[in-house]
């Protein structure tokens, strides 16, 4: 498993990294390396320059910013999963993070790296979408805030420009809502065959608002808007019927492990179960 | 852990050390990562090689252009089949009357027949250069029709992999006993099932690796290899490269698992030494994980047609089987042997008056199959244990009672089976009883019935297995069924044991030390086990076929017994006693009934070396060698029970309980036996649930990385409830049977039985492995389309609408 040859830089500051990124077209950013390095070893990716972000300090924070929680792009999945701040005020991201890969992957992989990779079966996108989070990208021309709904544009593609680096993720607090991330793990890769992230706000059996992000089914994670529309202002008893629309108008992906039809079916079942769980786990 | 079996053998089960949970002597160096595997070997002037492999499953090689690769700085040479005319073929050790053995060159000559077949090899100063240059080797292929499906391969219109053979059939083999036609006539019912035992990849943690160093001045070739069979490899490589065998030394350093996949001689094992001889430099090759999945042998891959003829009361009258086995494109060392072990073990632990079995080996454009943990026996156990369940259901009998009804009684042992084997000793009833008890079988059945009424699908799988171990008498094996041991008590009194059975994770450094410690009355820490170096160890065979302790350990046992006679002779001389009265115990050698007459262990041993006062005819020194030839195989057995719940909405399977009661005869180290059973069950469950080597319609392996090929992780495997019964074997003096493969053999049918049992109200009788949730979901959906859901029906009406998913 030997990659093709490449140049390597390890900038100490964000500015240096941005300058390096702008200077080369065939450069790739290296954060945790748990997606990029295997791809390079299999020679599926052969960047001419690797810019290692690992030496840049101060980008792995998780902090309270009032209405939102701000997460530095280099925060590891393990840090997100264990963050008391997130678990208390916006647990969905932590619920998704603790389902990523295995312990080694969670200790090395970063939230920024995972979002930039935009793997169609990654866990974070479902949660990021359901939370209406914002992604902050930084380049030589400054910061740009990209809302989750316009960030994921396709399989392994995002709204990031070639000269931009993800620097921060901002997630709203979800006090008063129940959140659940429900995942069907691929037995080999650990990726989501289907992952459903649900945020449900409601009281005494009535759903006031709901947001559902689904990963693993289509080439890009999506919001199950048909289910959401069918549930707003409705009683909990509407969940079973509404969940059947979890994969409406979605072109489902299939592979050797799980066909498109099966993923579509799983999306419906897991959406129903996630919503029921979220409603019953709702925080006061 | 209760060893509650009745000891019906003569051997002593427990000693001061034997029978104890003694910690593995191997582990401190392994868990700290300070030991050495083949890839850790670093030699001055070492060069590296990378194999260029076929991207086609079947193609003619029109041309190979190596110039660009050759001209890269740092590249020493690029070799193709034209350059290795002198290198011998890759060996197949099997001989059978109609066996077709295709020529198997180390580098493809004119044609490639599976994806990954080596076509060229690039040697460079470093692995990076070799890898880059390998991409520059330009091979012009003309694709040919691909043969993948073994049933289609046997049809007249199929393309041929070997034109000369005129068929894709590699061999046929029949085995018969009793009158099968009469059995069918007498039968009230004939139960039929077609089972697929899918192709799996052994996936040892350490991939294969070979380092070869040829010293032209000394004419000496040293090979370090991640192998299970250093001596057999030495013989075969010496033949392949044309060196006299004494000039070749094979060392198996730390070997990170094999599961049968390193019980072989591969192309790389011949090419790397050959390169070292040509270049007069040491050469290293280490397999990538991708290569490991693609070009290390695969296991299983059979299609099995089974028919069981029965009386209404559940008495078995006859078993008929046809097994089609995928050989892959070439025969590796033992490829055609594996399905024969299936045929031999098909009757399982049952009395079967008539048996008719045909096995057919078939060539396909895939990697060769060969021995993988259990090697033919898991397939047999799967076949018989699955059809036993199907039959129980069809006759409306309890799965456990039906099995028990057809067991031979303990007094019937040694028992001759329908396949002609002589089972040594067993008490199947006792093992089944204990497992049922531990599982809470009756409660599980009650809950299952109640569950069905609520739309819950609980299932209970039973598997009463028997396997063939301690392989075996030489007359029944292709390469000698004996094992060697040399035991040397050094002048300091410390003991060196040289075993021909080269372990690779089994723990012989510990168990053999326990055994010898008891025999000589010394501490296991004073005993060192040496293995895996052909220069140090007498010619040996290996640990495969769960033979390490039962055959290798017995060789050690007898070598020590020879030394005890010698010690007694010397001690009798020095202490003025009769040899028959000498007692060797607790670090001293003394005289029976005379506490004053004794010598410390160290003194008596030193006296054998100083040899100043020795009896007449006494040979100085203290070393003995024994080559042990077993009189029979051993036949461990047991009962596994698994309780599952199947989610009818998604097809997901939850393992709720797993009970294993195994009987491997006497136990030297219960902790190591538990470890073998646990690892074996994990591997067997993994075949049932996760693993499958999948090729697409072009013959491309599409489960080519561990991102796609699912090996079990800790989170996939439940906690096991383990117990043992102890039925010693009369075949060896220690009464040990072998346990390395038992878990793998028992657990696969146990899991599939449990899932099919859970879904039986829907009329589902079989789902082929692996039981991927989607497959289970589809089977449920298809059955539900045919039968109303169970809440609205009775078990009886469902049974009338049976279907195979």
mmCIF file with all atom_site columns, C-alpha atoms in Angstrom, chain A residues 1-5 41-44 119 183-184 186-191 255-263 265-266 269-270 272-273, chain B residues 50 127-128 131-132 135 288-290 647 649-652 690 692 694 702-703 705-711 713 716 772-774 777-778:
data_model
loop_
_atom_site.group_PDB
_atom_site.id
_atom_site.type_symbol
_atom_site.label_atom_id
_atom_site.label_alt_id
_atom_site.label_comp_id
_atom_site.label_asym_id
_atom_site.label_entity_id
_atom_site.label_seq_id
_atom_site.pdbx_PDB_ins_code
_atom_site.Cartn_x
_atom_site.Cartn_y
_atom_site.Cartn_z
_atom_site.occupancy
_atom_site.B_iso_or_equiv
_atom_site.pdbx_formal_charge
_atom_site.auth_seq_id
_atom_site.auth_comp_id
_atom_site.auth_asym_id
_atom_site.auth_atom_id
_atom_site.pdbx_PDB_model_num
ATOM 1  C CA . UNK A 1 1   ? 0.000   0.000   0.000   1.00 0.00 ? 1   UNK A CA 1
ATOM 2  C CA . UNK A 1 2   ? 2.404   2.626   -1.207  1.00 0.00 ? 2   UNK A CA 1
ATOM 3  C CA . UNK A 1 3   ? 1.109   6.011   -2.419  1.00 0.00 ? 3   UNK A CA 1
ATOM 4  C CA . UNK A 1 4   ? 2.510   7.832   -5.433  1.00 0.00 ? 4   UNK A CA 1
ATOM 5  C CA . UNK A 1 5   ? 5.103   10.441  -4.543  1.00 0.00 ? 5   UNK A CA 1
ATOM 6  C CA . UNK A 1 41  ? -2.336  4.293   -0.572  1.00 0.00 ? 41  UNK A CA 1
ATOM 7  C CA . UNK A 1 42  ? -4.737  2.652   -2.995  1.00 0.00 ? 42  UNK A CA 1
ATOM 8  C CA . UNK A 1 43  ? -3.662  5.268   -5.568  1.00 0.00 ? 43  UNK A CA 1
ATOM 9  C CA . UNK A 1 44  ? -7.245  6.436   -5.932  1.00 0.00 ? 44  UNK A CA 1
ATOM 10 C CA . UNK A 1 119 ? -18.658 10.911  1.694   1.00 0.00 ? 119 UNK A CA 1
ATOM 11 C CA . UNK A 1 183 ? -27.635 4.328   12.140  1.00 0.00 ? 183 UNK A CA 1
ATOM 12 C CA . UNK A 1 184 ? -27.410 1.033   10.275  1.00 0.00 ? 184 UNK A CA 1
ATOM 13 C CA . UNK A 1 186 ? -21.940 -1.284  7.278   1.00 0.00 ? 186 UNK A CA 1
ATOM 14 C CA . UNK A 1 187 ? -20.239 -4.312  8.846   1.00 0.00 ? 187 UNK A CA 1
ATOM 15 C CA . UNK A 1 188 ? -16.960 -3.772  6.999   1.00 0.00 ? 188 UNK A CA 1
ATOM 16 C CA . UNK A 1 189 ? -16.469 -0.031  6.593   1.00 0.00 ? 189 UNK A CA 1
ATOM 17 C CA . UNK A 1 190 ? -18.498 1.152   9.548   1.00 0.00 ? 190 UNK A CA 1
ATOM 18 C CA . UNK A 1 191 ? -20.073 3.807   7.319   1.00 0.00 ? 191 UNK A CA 1
ATOM 19 C CA . UNK A 1 255 ? -23.962 -1.681  -3.893  1.00 0.00 ? 255 UNK A CA 1
ATOM 20 C CA . UNK A 1 256 ? -22.971 -5.267  -3.196  1.00 0.00 ? 256 UNK A CA 1
ATOM 21 C CA . UNK A 1 257 ? -24.021 -4.932  0.424   1.00 0.00 ? 257 UNK A CA 1
ATOM 22 C CA . UNK A 1 258 ? -27.318 -3.082  0.170   1.00 0.00 ? 258 UNK A CA 1
ATOM 23 C CA . UNK A 1 259 ? -29.423 -2.293  -2.880  1.00 0.00 ? 259 UNK A CA 1
ATOM 24 C CA . UNK A 1 260 ? -31.091 1.036   -3.488  1.00 0.00 ? 260 UNK A CA 1
ATOM 25 C CA . UNK A 1 261 ? -34.507 -0.471  -2.731  1.00 0.00 ? 261 UNK A CA 1
ATOM 26 C CA . UNK A 1 262 ? -33.303 -1.795  0.579   1.00 0.00 ? 262 UNK A CA 1
ATOM 27 C CA . UNK A 1 263 ? -31.704 1.518   1.557   1.00 0.00 ? 263 UNK A CA 1
ATOM 28 C CA . UNK A 1 265 ? -36.842 0.863   2.834   1.00 0.00 ? 265 UNK A CA 1
ATOM 29 C CA . UNK A 1 266 ? -34.372 1.242   5.700   1.00 0.00 ? 266 UNK A CA 1
ATOM 30 C CA . UNK A 1 269 ? -38.108 2.332   8.988   1.00 0.00 ? 269 UNK A CA 1
ATOM 31 C CA . UNK A 1 270 ? -35.202 4.173   10.603  1.00 0.00 ? 270 UNK A CA 1
ATOM 32 C CA . UNK A 1 272 ? -39.994 6.266   11.918  1.00 0.00 ? 272 UNK A CA 1
ATOM 33 C CA . UNK A 1 273 ? -37.962 4.790   14.743  1.00 0.00 ? 273 UNK A CA 1
ATOM 34 C CA . UNK B 2 50  ? 6.354   -5.720  -6.427  1.00 0.00 ? 50  UNK B CA 1
ATOM 35 C CA . UNK B 2 127 ? 9.624   -0.595  -2.241  1.00 0.00 ? 127 UNK B CA 1
ATOM 36 C CA . UNK B 2 128 ? 8.483   2.863   -3.411  1.00 0.00 ? 128 UNK B CA 1
ATOM 37 C CA . UNK B 2 131 ? 5.699   0.135   -6.760  1.00 0.00 ? 131 UNK B CA 1
ATOM 38 C CA . UNK B 2 132 ? 5.969   3.126   -9.109  1.00 0.00 ? 132 UNK B CA 1
ATOM 39 C CA . UNK B 2 135 ? 2.714   0.753   -12.993 1.00 0.00 ? 135 UNK B CA 1
ATOM 40 C CA . UNK B 2 288 ? -0.630  -5.696  0.653   1.00 0.00 ? 288 UNK B CA 1
ATOM 41 C CA . UNK B 2 289 ? -4.036  -6.205  2.209   1.00 0.00 ? 289 UNK B CA 1
ATOM 42 C CA . UNK B 2 290 ? -5.560  -5.812  -1.241  1.00 0.00 ? 290 UNK B CA 1
ATOM 43 C CA . UNK B 2 647 ? -36.232 -7.863  13.057  1.00 0.00 ? 647 UNK B CA 1
ATOM 44 C CA . UNK B 2 649 ? -38.971 -5.050  9.258   1.00 0.00 ? 649 UNK B CA 1
ATOM 45 C CA . UNK B 2 650 ? -35.266 -4.756  8.422   1.00 0.00 ? 650 UNK B CA 1
ATOM 46 C CA . UNK B 2 651 ? -33.906 -8.306  8.434   1.00 0.00 ? 651 UNK B CA 1
ATOM 47 C CA . UNK B 2 652 ? -31.381 -7.414  11.117  1.00 0.00 ? 652 UNK B CA 1
ATOM 48 C CA . UNK B 2 690 ? -20.852 -11.137 7.144   1.00 0.00 ? 690 UNK B CA 1
ATOM 49 C CA . UNK B 2 692 ? -18.303 -13.245 1.294   1.00 0.00 ? 692 UNK B CA 1
ATOM 50 C CA . UNK B 2 694 ? -17.749 -11.469 -4.257  1.00 0.00 ? 694 UNK B CA 1
ATOM 51 C CA . UNK B 2 702 ? -15.460 -6.441  -5.655  1.00 0.00 ? 702 UNK B CA 1
ATOM 52 C CA . UNK B 2 703 ? -14.882 -7.133  -1.981  1.00 0.00 ? 703 UNK B CA 1
ATOM 53 C CA . UNK B 2 705 ? -10.561 -4.258  0.653   1.00 0.00 ? 705 UNK B CA 1
ATOM 54 C CA . UNK B 2 706 ? -11.514 -4.416  4.303   1.00 0.00 ? 706 UNK B CA 1
ATOM 55 C CA . UNK B 2 707 ? -13.871 -1.512  3.615   1.00 0.00 ? 707 UNK B CA 1
ATOM 56 C CA . UNK B 2 708 ? -15.981 -3.990  1.634   1.00 0.00 ? 708 UNK B CA 1
ATOM 57 C CA . UNK B 2 709 ? -14.998 -7.394  2.980   1.00 0.00 ? 709 UNK B CA 1
ATOM 58 C CA . UNK B 2 710 ? -16.402 -7.663  6.483   1.00 0.00 ? 710 UNK B CA 1
ATOM 59 C CA . UNK B 2 711 ? -14.258 -9.429  9.056   1.00 0.00 ? 711 UNK B CA 1
ATOM 60 C CA . UNK B 2 713 ? -15.051 -6.742  14.981  1.00 0.00 ? 713 UNK B CA 1
ATOM 61 C CA . UNK B 2 716 ? -20.178 -7.850  16.180  1.00 0.00 ? 716 UNK B CA 1
ATOM 62 C CA . UNK B 2 772 ? -27.052 -10.023 5.164   1.00 0.00 ? 772 UNK B CA 1
ATOM 63 C CA . UNK B 2 773 ? -30.034 -8.115  6.529   1.00 0.00 ? 773 UNK B CA 1
ATOM 64 C CA . UNK B 2 774 ? -31.200 -7.333  3.011   1.00 0.00 ? 774 UNK B CA 1
ATOM 65 C CA . UNK B 2 777 ? -35.584 -8.930  4.625   1.00 0.00 ? 777 UNK B CA 1
ATOM 66 C CA . UNK B 2 778 ? -36.206 -10.091 1.055   1.00 0.00 ? 778 UNK B CA 1
#
